[in-house]
Short mmCIF file of C-alpha atoms and ligand atoms in Angstrom, two decimals:
data_model
loop_
_atom_site.label_atom_id
_atom_site.label_comp_id
_atom_site.label_asym_id
_atom_site.label_seq_id
_atom_site.Cartn_x
_atom_site.Cartn_y
_atom_site.Cartn_z
CA UNK A 20 -52.74 -54.37 -44.84
CA UNK A 21 -55.52 -51.81 -45.08
CA UNK A 22 -57.72 -51.09 -48.15
CA UNK A 23 -55.24 -48.63 -49.61
CA UNK A 24 -52.46 -51.15 -49.55
CA UNK A 25 -50.62 -49.47 -46.67
CA UNK A 26 -49.15 -51.60 -43.97
CA UNK A 27 -51.30 -51.59 -40.89
CA UNK A 28 -49.87 -49.39 -38.19
CA UNK A 29 -48.05 -51.15 -35.41
CA UNK A 30 -49.76 -50.41 -32.12
CA UNK A 31 -50.23 -52.51 -29.02
CA UNK A 32 -54.00 -52.79 -29.39
CA UNK A 33 -55.96 -54.21 -26.46
CA UNK A 34 -57.55 -57.58 -27.28
CA UNK A 35 -61.37 -57.70 -27.26
CA UNK A 36 -62.56 -58.59 -23.74
CA UNK A 37 -63.75 -62.20 -23.30
CA UNK A 38 -65.38 -62.84 -19.95
CA UNK A 39 -64.27 -65.81 -17.87
CA UNK A 40 -60.59 -66.06 -18.87
CA UNK A 41 -57.84 -66.63 -16.32
CA UNK A 42 -56.50 -63.41 -14.84
CA UNK A 43 -53.06 -64.14 -16.28
CA UNK A 44 -54.40 -63.52 -19.82
CA UNK A 45 -54.61 -59.84 -18.92
CA UNK A 46 -50.91 -59.88 -18.15
CA UNK A 47 -50.01 -61.55 -21.41
CA UNK A 48 -48.87 -58.79 -23.73
CA UNK A 49 -48.18 -59.85 -27.28
CA UNK A 50 -44.56 -60.05 -28.49
CA UNK A 51 -43.67 -56.83 -30.28
CA UNK A 52 -41.24 -58.66 -32.55
CA UNK A 53 -43.81 -61.23 -33.65
CA UNK A 54 -46.34 -58.44 -34.25
CA UNK A 55 -43.92 -56.50 -36.41
CA UNK A 56 -42.82 -59.66 -38.22
CA UNK A 57 -46.46 -60.13 -39.21
CA UNK A 58 -46.40 -56.64 -40.74
CA UNK A 59 -43.22 -57.23 -42.68
CA UNK A 60 -44.09 -60.27 -44.75
CA UNK A 61 -44.48 -58.11 -47.86
CA UNK A 62 -41.56 -58.63 -50.23
CA UNK A 63 -40.74 -54.92 -50.56
CA UNK A 64 -40.33 -54.41 -46.81
CA UNK A 65 -36.76 -54.67 -45.55
CA UNK A 66 -36.92 -56.01 -42.04
CA UNK A 67 -34.26 -55.49 -39.38
CA UNK A 68 -36.63 -57.01 -36.79
CA UNK A 69 -36.32 -60.60 -35.55
CA UNK A 70 -33.20 -62.62 -34.79
CA UNK A 71 -33.55 -64.87 -37.84
CA UNK A 72 -30.65 -66.77 -39.39
CA UNK A 73 -29.69 -65.88 -42.97
CA UNK A 74 -31.43 -68.17 -45.46
CA UNK A 75 -27.97 -69.16 -46.84
CA UNK A 76 -26.86 -70.32 -43.40
CA UNK A 77 -29.80 -72.66 -42.79
CA UNK A 78 -28.71 -76.22 -43.53
CA UNK A 79 -30.82 -77.94 -46.17
CA UNK A 80 -33.44 -80.17 -44.58
CA UNK A 81 -32.95 -83.48 -46.30
CA UNK A 82 -35.41 -86.32 -46.22
CA UNK A 83 -33.43 -88.36 -43.72
CA UNK A 84 -34.66 -91.91 -43.42
CA UNK A 85 -35.65 -91.99 -39.80
CA UNK A 86 -36.34 -95.20 -37.90
CA UNK A 87 -40.02 -96.01 -37.41
CA UNK A 88 -39.41 -95.54 -33.70
CA UNK A 89 -39.07 -91.77 -34.31
CA UNK A 90 -42.85 -91.68 -34.66
CA UNK A 91 -43.42 -93.27 -31.27
CA UNK A 92 -43.85 -91.49 -27.90
CA UNK A 93 -40.48 -90.90 -26.26
CA UNK A 94 -38.76 -89.91 -23.02
CA UNK A 95 -39.67 -86.55 -21.49
CA UNK A 96 -36.00 -85.70 -21.00
CA UNK A 97 -35.21 -86.16 -24.70
CA UNK A 98 -33.25 -88.64 -26.80
CA UNK A 99 -30.19 -89.99 -24.96
CA UNK A 100 -27.60 -89.41 -27.74
CA UNK A 101 -28.77 -85.80 -28.08
CA UNK A 102 -28.56 -85.28 -24.31
CA UNK A 103 -25.03 -86.69 -24.43
CA UNK A 104 -24.10 -84.32 -27.26
CA UNK A 105 -25.43 -81.34 -25.26
CA UNK A 106 -23.58 -82.38 -22.09
CA UNK A 107 -20.29 -82.59 -24.01
CA UNK A 108 -21.04 -79.28 -25.69
CA UNK A 109 -21.70 -77.34 -22.47
CA UNK A 110 -18.73 -79.01 -20.79
CA UNK A 111 -16.60 -77.73 -23.69
CA UNK A 112 -18.06 -74.22 -23.23
CA UNK A 113 -16.92 -74.26 -19.60
CA UNK A 114 -19.69 -75.76 -17.43
CA UNK A 115 -18.90 -79.43 -16.77
CA UNK A 116 -22.13 -81.46 -16.66
CA UNK A 117 -23.55 -84.93 -17.31
CA UNK A 118 -26.19 -86.09 -19.80
CA UNK A 119 -28.57 -86.80 -16.89
CA UNK A 120 -28.71 -83.05 -16.24
CA UNK A 121 -29.93 -82.27 -19.76
CA UNK A 122 -33.53 -81.81 -20.91
CA UNK A 123 -34.24 -81.35 -24.61
CA UNK A 124 -36.82 -78.57 -24.94
CA UNK A 125 -38.99 -77.10 -27.68
CA UNK A 126 -36.60 -74.19 -28.19
CA UNK A 127 -34.86 -72.20 -25.48
CA UNK A 128 -38.22 -70.41 -25.24
CA UNK A 129 -39.74 -73.49 -23.60
CA UNK A 130 -36.79 -73.50 -21.22
CA UNK A 131 -37.82 -70.00 -20.14
CA UNK A 132 -41.40 -71.12 -19.67
CA UNK A 133 -40.31 -74.09 -17.53
CA UNK A 134 -38.05 -71.82 -15.44
CA UNK A 135 -41.02 -69.54 -14.80
CA UNK A 136 -43.23 -72.49 -13.81
CA UNK A 137 -40.50 -73.80 -11.53
CA UNK A 138 -39.68 -70.59 -9.73
CA UNK A 139 -42.39 -67.97 -9.91
CA UNK A 140 -45.36 -67.34 -7.68
CA UNK A 141 -47.38 -64.14 -7.81
CA UNK A 142 -45.02 -61.35 -6.67
CA UNK A 143 -41.81 -63.41 -6.74
CA UNK A 144 -38.82 -61.21 -7.46
CA UNK A 145 -36.91 -62.00 -10.66
CA UNK A 146 -33.71 -60.06 -11.25
CA UNK A 147 -33.16 -59.33 -14.93
CA UNK A 148 -30.99 -57.17 -17.12
CA UNK A 149 -32.30 -53.85 -18.40
CA UNK A 150 -32.67 -54.09 -21.33
CA UNK A 151 -33.20 -57.80 -21.89
CA UNK A 152 -34.84 -60.40 -24.16
CA UNK A 153 -38.45 -59.30 -24.48
CA UNK A 154 -40.03 -62.76 -24.80
CA UNK A 155 -38.42 -63.69 -21.46
CA UNK A 156 -40.09 -60.63 -19.94
CA UNK A 157 -43.37 -61.77 -21.49
CA UNK A 158 -43.13 -65.19 -19.80
CA UNK A 159 -42.00 -63.85 -16.43
CA UNK A 160 -44.84 -61.32 -16.41
CA UNK A 161 -47.34 -64.04 -17.31
CA UNK A 162 -46.37 -65.93 -14.17
CA UNK A 163 -46.63 -62.82 -11.98
CA UNK A 164 -42.96 -61.97 -11.48
CA UNK A 165 -41.93 -58.72 -9.91
CA UNK A 166 -39.11 -57.74 -12.28
CA UNK A 167 -36.02 -56.25 -10.67
CA UNK A 168 -33.85 -54.55 -13.28
CA UNK A 169 -30.07 -54.27 -13.32
CA UNK A 170 -28.30 -52.25 -16.01
CA UNK A 171 -25.86 -53.89 -18.45
CA UNK A 172 -23.30 -52.00 -20.49
CA UNK A 173 -20.24 -53.01 -22.53
CA UNK A 174 -18.47 -53.20 -19.13
CA UNK A 175 -20.87 -55.95 -18.02
CA UNK A 176 -23.56 -56.06 -15.40
CA UNK A 177 -23.81 -53.35 -12.71
CA UNK A 178 -22.47 -55.42 -9.80
CA UNK A 179 -23.48 -53.08 -7.03
CA UNK A 180 -27.07 -53.06 -8.20
CA UNK A 181 -26.99 -56.86 -8.76
CA UNK A 182 -26.00 -57.42 -5.12
CA UNK A 183 -28.77 -55.13 -3.96
CA UNK A 184 -31.47 -56.74 -6.11
CA UNK A 185 -30.38 -60.27 -5.13
CA UNK A 186 -30.57 -59.26 -1.50
CA UNK A 187 -34.27 -58.26 -1.61
CA UNK A 188 -36.42 -60.69 0.38
CA UNK A 189 -38.83 -61.41 -2.51
CA UNK A 190 -36.02 -62.29 -4.94
CA UNK A 191 -35.80 -65.94 -5.92
CA UNK A 192 -33.81 -65.97 -9.16
CA UNK A 193 -31.77 -63.95 -11.64
CA UNK A 194 -32.17 -64.22 -15.42
CA UNK A 195 -28.94 -63.25 -17.18
CA UNK A 196 -27.82 -63.32 -20.80
CA UNK A 197 -24.11 -62.70 -20.21
CA UNK A 198 -22.74 -63.65 -23.65
CA UNK A 199 -23.79 -61.44 -26.58
CA UNK A 200 -26.93 -60.32 -24.93
CA UNK A 201 -30.19 -59.56 -26.71
CA UNK A 202 -30.71 -56.68 -27.49
CA UNK A 203 -27.44 -55.02 -26.41
CA UNK A 204 -25.02 -57.74 -27.65
CA UNK A 205 -22.95 -57.07 -24.54
CA UNK A 206 -20.59 -59.79 -23.36
CA UNK A 207 -19.68 -59.51 -19.69
CA UNK A 208 -15.88 -59.36 -19.31
CA UNK A 209 -14.24 -62.25 -17.43
CA UNK A 210 -13.79 -60.44 -14.09
CA UNK A 211 -17.38 -59.21 -14.21
CA UNK A 212 -18.61 -62.81 -14.76
CA UNK A 213 -16.69 -64.09 -11.78
CA UNK A 214 -18.01 -61.27 -9.60
CA UNK A 215 -21.59 -61.85 -10.78
CA UNK A 216 -21.20 -65.55 -9.89
CA UNK A 217 -19.84 -64.59 -6.44
CA UNK A 218 -22.87 -62.36 -5.85
CA UNK A 219 -25.27 -65.14 -6.86
CA UNK A 220 -23.43 -67.71 -4.71
CA UNK A 221 -23.55 -65.38 -1.73
CA UNK A 222 -27.29 -64.80 -2.19
CA UNK A 223 -28.17 -68.48 -2.77
CA UNK A 224 -30.67 -67.39 -5.46
CA UNK A 225 -31.13 -69.47 -8.62
CA UNK A 226 -29.23 -68.42 -11.74
CA UNK A 227 -31.05 -68.79 -15.06
CA UNK A 228 -28.36 -68.28 -17.69
CA UNK A 229 -29.52 -67.87 -21.28
CA UNK A 230 -26.79 -68.83 -23.75
CA UNK A 231 -28.81 -68.53 -26.96
CA UNK A 232 -26.04 -66.49 -28.66
CA UNK A 233 -23.06 -67.78 -26.67
CA UNK A 234 -21.27 -69.27 -29.68
CA UNK A 235 -21.93 -66.48 -32.17
CA UNK A 236 -18.68 -64.69 -31.50
CA UNK A 237 -16.97 -62.64 -34.21
CA UNK A 238 -13.70 -61.67 -32.52
CA UNK A 239 -12.63 -65.03 -31.11
CA UNK A 240 -14.05 -64.27 -27.64
CA UNK A 241 -14.56 -67.49 -25.67
CA UNK A 242 -16.46 -66.64 -22.54
CA UNK A 243 -16.97 -69.16 -19.76
CA UNK A 244 -20.64 -69.32 -18.76
CA UNK A 245 -21.35 -67.57 -15.46
CA UNK A 246 -22.77 -70.86 -14.14
CA UNK A 247 -19.28 -72.30 -14.72
CA UNK A 248 -18.01 -70.10 -11.87
CA UNK A 249 -20.74 -70.96 -9.37
CA UNK A 250 -19.80 -73.05 -6.35
CA UNK A 251 -23.06 -73.31 -4.43
CA UNK A 252 -26.06 -71.59 -5.96
CA UNK A 253 -28.57 -73.63 -8.01
CA UNK A 254 -28.37 -72.93 -11.74
CA UNK A 255 -30.06 -73.56 -15.08
CA UNK A 256 -28.46 -73.03 -18.47
CA UNK A 257 -30.58 -72.55 -21.60
CA UNK A 258 -29.26 -73.26 -25.07
CA UNK A 259 -30.74 -73.17 -28.55
CA UNK A 260 -30.31 -74.92 -31.89
CA UNK A 261 -32.09 -71.98 -33.56
CA UNK A 262 -29.29 -69.52 -34.15
CA UNK A 263 -26.60 -71.84 -35.53
CA UNK A 264 -28.84 -74.42 -37.19
CA UNK A 265 -32.61 -74.12 -37.72
CA UNK A 266 -35.21 -72.18 -35.71
CA UNK A 267 -37.92 -74.13 -37.53
CA UNK A 268 -36.77 -77.29 -35.75
CA UNK A 269 -37.95 -75.72 -32.47
CA UNK A 270 -35.31 -77.50 -30.45
CA UNK A 271 -33.24 -76.22 -27.61
CA UNK A 272 -31.99 -77.52 -24.29
CA UNK A 273 -31.88 -76.88 -20.64
CA UNK A 274 -29.07 -78.09 -18.42
CA UNK A 275 -29.77 -77.88 -14.73
CA UNK A 276 -28.32 -78.40 -11.33
CA UNK A 277 -29.08 -82.03 -10.31
CA UNK A 278 -31.40 -80.84 -7.54
CA UNK A 279 -33.73 -79.17 -10.05
CA UNK A 280 -33.90 -81.89 -12.72
CA UNK A 281 -36.71 -84.08 -11.28
CA UNK A 282 -38.95 -81.00 -10.87
CA UNK A 283 -38.25 -79.84 -14.41
CA UNK A 284 -39.01 -83.28 -15.82
CA UNK A 285 -42.43 -83.27 -14.17
CA UNK A 286 -43.16 -79.75 -15.40
CA UNK A 287 -42.21 -80.72 -18.93
CA UNK A 288 -44.34 -83.85 -18.71
CA UNK A 289 -47.28 -81.67 -17.77
CA UNK A 290 -46.53 -79.23 -20.58
CA UNK A 291 -45.99 -81.49 -23.61
CA UNK A 292 -44.84 -85.01 -22.58
CA UNK A 293 -41.70 -84.50 -24.67
CA UNK A 294 -40.36 -82.43 -27.56
CA UNK A 295 -40.81 -83.72 -31.10
CA UNK A 296 -38.97 -87.00 -31.52
CA UNK A 297 -38.97 -86.62 -35.29
CA UNK A 298 -37.17 -83.29 -34.88
CA UNK A 299 -34.65 -84.78 -32.44
CA UNK A 300 -33.90 -87.68 -34.79
CA UNK A 301 -33.52 -85.26 -37.70
CA UNK A 302 -31.08 -83.21 -35.64
CA UNK A 303 -29.12 -86.29 -34.55
CA UNK A 304 -28.95 -87.40 -38.16
CA UNK A 305 -27.65 -83.98 -39.19
CA UNK A 306 -25.06 -83.95 -36.37
CA UNK A 307 -23.86 -87.40 -37.39
CA UNK A 308 -23.46 -86.55 -41.06
CA UNK A 309 -22.13 -82.98 -40.71
CA UNK A 310 -19.55 -81.03 -38.79
CA UNK A 311 -21.20 -78.70 -36.24
CA UNK A 312 -18.02 -76.64 -35.85
CA UNK A 313 -17.86 -76.08 -39.57
CA UNK A 314 -21.47 -74.88 -39.59
CA UNK A 315 -20.59 -72.55 -36.71
CA UNK A 316 -17.58 -71.16 -38.61
CA UNK A 317 -19.80 -70.60 -41.67
CA UNK A 318 -22.45 -68.75 -39.63
CA UNK A 319 -19.77 -66.62 -37.98
CA UNK A 320 -18.21 -65.74 -41.35
CA UNK A 321 -21.51 -64.69 -42.94
CA UNK A 322 -22.68 -62.73 -39.90
CA UNK A 323 -19.33 -61.01 -39.26
CA UNK A 324 -19.42 -59.74 -42.83
CA UNK A 325 -22.98 -58.42 -42.42
CA UNK A 326 -22.17 -56.89 -39.05
CA UNK A 327 -19.28 -55.00 -40.61
CA UNK A 328 -21.47 -53.86 -43.48
CA UNK A 329 -24.10 -52.59 -41.08
CA UNK A 330 -21.43 -50.85 -38.98
CA UNK A 331 -20.14 -49.05 -42.09
CA UNK A 332 -23.71 -48.15 -43.13
CA UNK A 333 -24.53 -46.81 -39.67
CA UNK A 334 -21.34 -44.73 -39.72
CA UNK A 335 -22.28 -43.33 -43.09
CA UNK A 336 -25.96 -42.65 -42.45
CA UNK A 337 -26.16 -42.09 -38.68
CA UNK A 338 -22.63 -41.02 -37.77
CA UNK A 339 -23.82 -37.72 -36.25
CA UNK A 340 -27.30 -38.82 -35.26
CA UNK A 341 -27.01 -41.95 -33.14
CA UNK A 342 -24.77 -43.95 -30.81
CA UNK A 343 -24.03 -47.66 -30.78
CA UNK A 344 -21.16 -50.01 -30.10
CA UNK A 345 -19.84 -52.69 -32.44
CA UNK A 346 -21.34 -56.04 -31.34
CA UNK A 347 -18.59 -58.61 -30.70
CA UNK A 348 -21.18 -61.36 -31.24
CA UNK A 349 -24.90 -62.05 -31.45
CA UNK A 350 -27.23 -60.77 -34.12
CA UNK A 351 -28.07 -57.17 -33.28
CA UNK A 352 -26.99 -53.55 -33.19
CA UNK A 353 -28.51 -51.66 -30.28
CA UNK A 354 -28.79 -48.05 -31.37
CA UNK A 355 -29.64 -44.89 -29.39
CA UNK A 356 -31.08 -42.19 -31.63
CA UNK A 357 -30.24 -38.57 -30.86
CA UNK A 358 -32.85 -35.88 -31.41
CA UNK A 359 -35.44 -36.87 -28.81
CA UNK A 360 -37.55 -39.02 -31.15
CA UNK A 361 -39.68 -41.92 -29.90
CA UNK A 362 -38.68 -44.99 -31.94
CA UNK A 363 -42.13 -46.55 -31.32
CA UNK A 364 -43.76 -43.57 -33.05
CA UNK A 365 -41.10 -43.36 -35.77
CA UNK A 366 -41.88 -46.96 -36.75
CA UNK A 367 -45.10 -45.89 -38.49
CA UNK A 368 -43.13 -43.69 -40.90
CA UNK A 369 -40.49 -46.40 -41.30
CA UNK A 370 -43.14 -48.96 -42.27
CA UNK A 371 -44.53 -46.49 -44.81
CA UNK A 372 -41.02 -46.32 -46.27
CA UNK A 373 -40.89 -50.14 -46.32
CA UNK A 374 -38.30 -50.62 -43.63
CA UNK A 375 -38.84 -52.12 -40.18
CA UNK A 376 -36.89 -52.34 -36.92
CA UNK A 377 -37.74 -53.21 -33.34
CA UNK A 378 -38.39 -50.22 -31.07
CA UNK A 379 -36.32 -50.48 -27.90
CA UNK A 380 -38.86 -49.77 -25.16
CA UNK A 381 -40.25 -53.34 -25.13
CA UNK A 382 -36.88 -54.68 -23.98
CA UNK A 383 -37.02 -52.83 -20.68
CA UNK A 384 -38.62 -54.50 -17.68
CA UNK A 385 -40.10 -51.34 -16.17
CA UNK A 386 -42.77 -48.87 -17.27
CA UNK A 387 -40.39 -45.90 -17.41
CA UNK A 388 -38.50 -47.36 -20.40
CA UNK A 389 -36.45 -44.93 -22.49
CA UNK A 390 -37.98 -44.46 -25.95
CA UNK A 391 -34.96 -43.51 -28.07
CA UNK A 392 -33.48 -47.01 -28.55
CA UNK A 393 -33.98 -49.34 -31.47
CA UNK A 394 -32.69 -52.79 -32.31
CA UNK A 395 -31.40 -53.72 -35.75
CA UNK A 396 -30.85 -57.30 -36.87
CA UNK A 397 -28.01 -57.85 -39.30
CA UNK A 398 -28.06 -61.62 -39.86
CA UNK A 399 -31.20 -62.01 -41.96
CA UNK A 400 -31.22 -59.09 -44.47
CA UNK A 401 -28.92 -59.55 -47.46
CA UNK A 402 -25.92 -57.20 -47.82
CA UNK A 403 -27.87 -55.16 -50.41
CA UNK A 404 -30.91 -54.99 -48.18
CA UNK A 405 -28.74 -53.77 -45.29
CA UNK A 406 -27.48 -50.86 -47.37
CA UNK A 407 -30.88 -49.97 -48.88
CA UNK A 408 -32.72 -50.42 -45.57
CA UNK A 409 -30.32 -48.14 -43.68
CA UNK A 410 -30.63 -45.47 -46.38
CA UNK A 411 -34.44 -45.65 -46.09
CA UNK A 412 -34.23 -45.46 -42.32
CA UNK A 413 -31.88 -42.48 -42.44
CA UNK A 414 -34.26 -40.62 -44.72
CA UNK A 415 -37.23 -41.41 -42.41
CA UNK A 416 -35.20 -40.19 -39.45
CA UNK A 417 -34.09 -36.97 -41.17
CA UNK A 418 -37.67 -36.11 -42.19
CA UNK A 419 -38.89 -36.76 -38.63
CA UNK A 420 -36.18 -34.56 -37.14
CA UNK A 421 -36.97 -31.80 -39.65
CA UNK A 422 -40.71 -32.07 -38.79
CA UNK A 423 -39.99 -31.95 -35.09
CA UNK A 424 -37.71 -28.89 -35.51
CA UNK A 425 -40.38 -27.16 -37.55
CA UNK A 426 -43.05 -27.91 -34.91
CA UNK A 427 -40.77 -26.62 -32.15
CA UNK A 428 -40.08 -23.41 -34.07
CA UNK A 429 -43.84 -22.84 -34.54
CA UNK A 430 -44.35 -23.33 -30.80
CA UNK A 431 -41.63 -20.86 -29.91
CA UNK A 432 -42.92 -18.21 -32.40
C1 PLP B 526 -31.96 -64.38 -25.62
C2 PLP B 526 -32.84 -65.39 -26.26
N1 PLP B 526 -33.22 -66.46 -25.56
C3 PLP B 526 -34.02 -67.41 -26.08
C4 PLP B 526 -34.52 -67.29 -27.35
C5 PLP B 526 -35.46 -68.35 -27.88
O1 PLP B 526 -34.77 -69.21 -28.72
P1 PLP B 526 -35.43 -70.52 -29.36
O2 PLP B 526 -35.60 -70.24 -30.80
O3 PLP B 526 -34.42 -71.61 -29.09
O4 PLP B 526 -36.71 -70.77 -28.65
C6 PLP B 526 -34.17 -66.19 -28.13
C7 PLP B 526 -34.70 -66.04 -29.50
O5 PLP B 526 -34.51 -65.10 -30.18
C8 PLP B 526 -33.32 -65.21 -27.55
O6 PLP B 526 -32.99 -64.10 -28.24
#
């Protein structure tokens, strides 16, 4: 905050130059979401920013009595019973696999980092959705990827463009979030999944499938992972315990084609030896004493209710001023504002009115990103905060449109 108690403006400020750092530090933009989250810690700010679980959905962390062994160094791959649980889980989702293919990671985010280390050299082509998860873009850029965008819509991924991007000589992998994508919440329809898998098989490129939201479905959709349809191409599937259980645990998993596992184990060794054993034991203890499916049903119930509330609020406040589609799963509304406003610029006024959202441009892999999108999270704010926050946002938007109309009329006078 500044001296007058205003929230600092959100701007992507260049870091002070420090001589002698690795060149990749220049490529390492900061995460917009984490920057905005820092600005929204004040109690009176309603934040629609990050993909945080609702406080009521987080299971209580109880002082489990863990064996002394939990404090000892452990296996890089992770604890065997947890790897077995993950293998059964992904098999149930539609990609049969064995525990030996599973690596427990420090969040799905570490899975992304390991994928980048495994596959990217300077200038390697990485196919990705446009828009897509911005912290994945951050990692891929850090490792020098040449990002090759393919549009996604409620109809799925643009198959023609996917074929073309996979076919480029520099392409080595494709990063897809086919089930309740972030930010768009799109879920590729079944036929589109099969065709995407055919394209990847034909190209022989590696599929990195991110399933962070795969289970957060509100309409009963059960989508088979795209990697479940592959016959030949190497694949990696990333999962997370953050969205259904606890992001503070920092645990996720990576399931990989057998051919890739030994390489990933060495990369993880080099990165952190292994993920927290205490955390893994805590998680195993929770899984043993609780019903995961019941927790999932609870999360779905709470989030479906909030999604519907946000949909009604958007209809009421932005019915004539924006476009969006109802997310069938995931944690976000992806909203296109009419009226030619830049949502990055509008954020300053929104923060002044104590409401925050994530501007959409950061989710696009290319420089020419459209500026009229914004992402709204509905899982974390309470029902009352959703209503109040949308009303604040609508008033900020209306004032900005009125100002812009006034400026245009002065110009044309
Ligand atoms: C698409 C996607 N992948 C991965 C992650 C990282 O998840 P984790 O908390 O498991 O590191 C997120 C977090 O928001 C995400 O949205």
